[in-house]
Coordinates of C-alpha atoms in Angstrom, one line a residue:
X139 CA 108.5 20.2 -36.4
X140 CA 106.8 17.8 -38.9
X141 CA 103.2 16.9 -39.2
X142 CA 102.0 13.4 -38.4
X143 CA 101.1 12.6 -41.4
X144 CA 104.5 13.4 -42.6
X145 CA 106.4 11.1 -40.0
X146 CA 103.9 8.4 -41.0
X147 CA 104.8 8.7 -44.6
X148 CA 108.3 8.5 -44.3
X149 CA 107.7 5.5 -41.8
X150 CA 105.4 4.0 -44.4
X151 CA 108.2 4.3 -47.0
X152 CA 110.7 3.3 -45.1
X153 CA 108.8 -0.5 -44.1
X154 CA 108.2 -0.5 -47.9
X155 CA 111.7 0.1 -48.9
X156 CA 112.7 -2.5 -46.5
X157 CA 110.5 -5.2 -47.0
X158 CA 111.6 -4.8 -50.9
X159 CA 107.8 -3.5 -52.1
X160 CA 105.8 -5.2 -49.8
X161 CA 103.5 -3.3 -47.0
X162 CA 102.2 -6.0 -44.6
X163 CA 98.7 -4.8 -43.6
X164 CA 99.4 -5.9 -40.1
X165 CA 101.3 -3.8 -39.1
X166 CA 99.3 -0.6 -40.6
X167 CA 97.5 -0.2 -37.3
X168 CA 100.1 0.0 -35.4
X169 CA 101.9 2.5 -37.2
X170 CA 99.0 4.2 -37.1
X171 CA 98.4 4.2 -33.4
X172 CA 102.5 5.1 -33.1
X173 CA 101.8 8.2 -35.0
X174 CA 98.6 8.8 -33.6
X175 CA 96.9 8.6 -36.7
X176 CA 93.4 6.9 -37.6
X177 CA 91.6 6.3 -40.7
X178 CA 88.7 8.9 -41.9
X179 CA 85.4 7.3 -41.5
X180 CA 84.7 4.8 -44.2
X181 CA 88.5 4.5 -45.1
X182 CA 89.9 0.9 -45.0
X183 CA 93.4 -0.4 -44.7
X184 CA 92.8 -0.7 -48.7
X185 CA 92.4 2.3 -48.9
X186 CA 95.8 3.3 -47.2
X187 CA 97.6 0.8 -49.6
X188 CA 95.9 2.4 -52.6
X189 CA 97.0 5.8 -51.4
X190 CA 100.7 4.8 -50.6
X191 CA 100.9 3.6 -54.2
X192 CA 99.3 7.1 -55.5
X193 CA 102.1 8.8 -53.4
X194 CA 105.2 6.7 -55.8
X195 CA 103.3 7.9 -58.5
X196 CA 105.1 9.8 -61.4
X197 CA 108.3 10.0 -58.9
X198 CA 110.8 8.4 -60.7
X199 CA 112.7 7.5 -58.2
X200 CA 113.0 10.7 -56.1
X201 CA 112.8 9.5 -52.5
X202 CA 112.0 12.7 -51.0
X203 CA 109.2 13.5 -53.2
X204 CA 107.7 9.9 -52.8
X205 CA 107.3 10.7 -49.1
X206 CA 106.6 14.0 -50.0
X207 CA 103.5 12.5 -51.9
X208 CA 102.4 9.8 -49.6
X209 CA 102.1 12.4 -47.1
X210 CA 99.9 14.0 -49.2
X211 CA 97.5 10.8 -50.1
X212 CA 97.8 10.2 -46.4
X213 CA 96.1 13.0 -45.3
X214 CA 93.2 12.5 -47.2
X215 CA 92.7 9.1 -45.8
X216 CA 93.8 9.8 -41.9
X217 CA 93.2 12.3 -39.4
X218 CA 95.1 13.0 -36.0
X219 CA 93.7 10.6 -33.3
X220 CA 94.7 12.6 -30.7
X221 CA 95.0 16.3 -30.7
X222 CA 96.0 17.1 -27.1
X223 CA 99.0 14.4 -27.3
X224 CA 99.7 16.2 -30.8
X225 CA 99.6 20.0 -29.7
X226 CA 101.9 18.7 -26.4
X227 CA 104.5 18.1 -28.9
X228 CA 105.0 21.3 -30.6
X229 CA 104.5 23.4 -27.0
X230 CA 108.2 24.0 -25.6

């Protein structure tokens, strides 16, 4: 099972990839909110553009560690909204 923050990332990429480079900031919180993800305090929706372009950083083009990378950057910026929706998900 993969963290939030790692579902997120690949989500993130993904809207990035599509959108040819471009990461509308409307539509941030409600990834975040799909994910169940919200911003440390203090942390902006700046802040999670900064951090998404730390992620491609020194990548060269390897998707996996892009995401891999965001999901990183992500986690320093965002915390689990949630944590009895989150811990639901990984009981069988």
């Amino acid at each position: 099972m993969r963290l939030p923050q790692e579902l997120f990332a690949e989500s993130l990429w993904l809207e990035w990839d599509n959108h040819y480079g471009i990461i509308h900031k409307e539509k941030l919180p409600h990834l975040l909110r799909q994910y169940n993800l919200k911003l440390k305090k203090e942390k902006t929706l700046d802040d999670m553009q900064l951090a998404f372009g730390r992620g491609l950083k020194d990548t060269f083009g390897n998707t996996a560690k892009q995401i891999e990378q965001i999901a990183k950057e992500i986690d320093k910026i965002c915390i689990i909204a949630n944590w009895e929706d989150a811990v639901a998900k990984y009981k069988i």
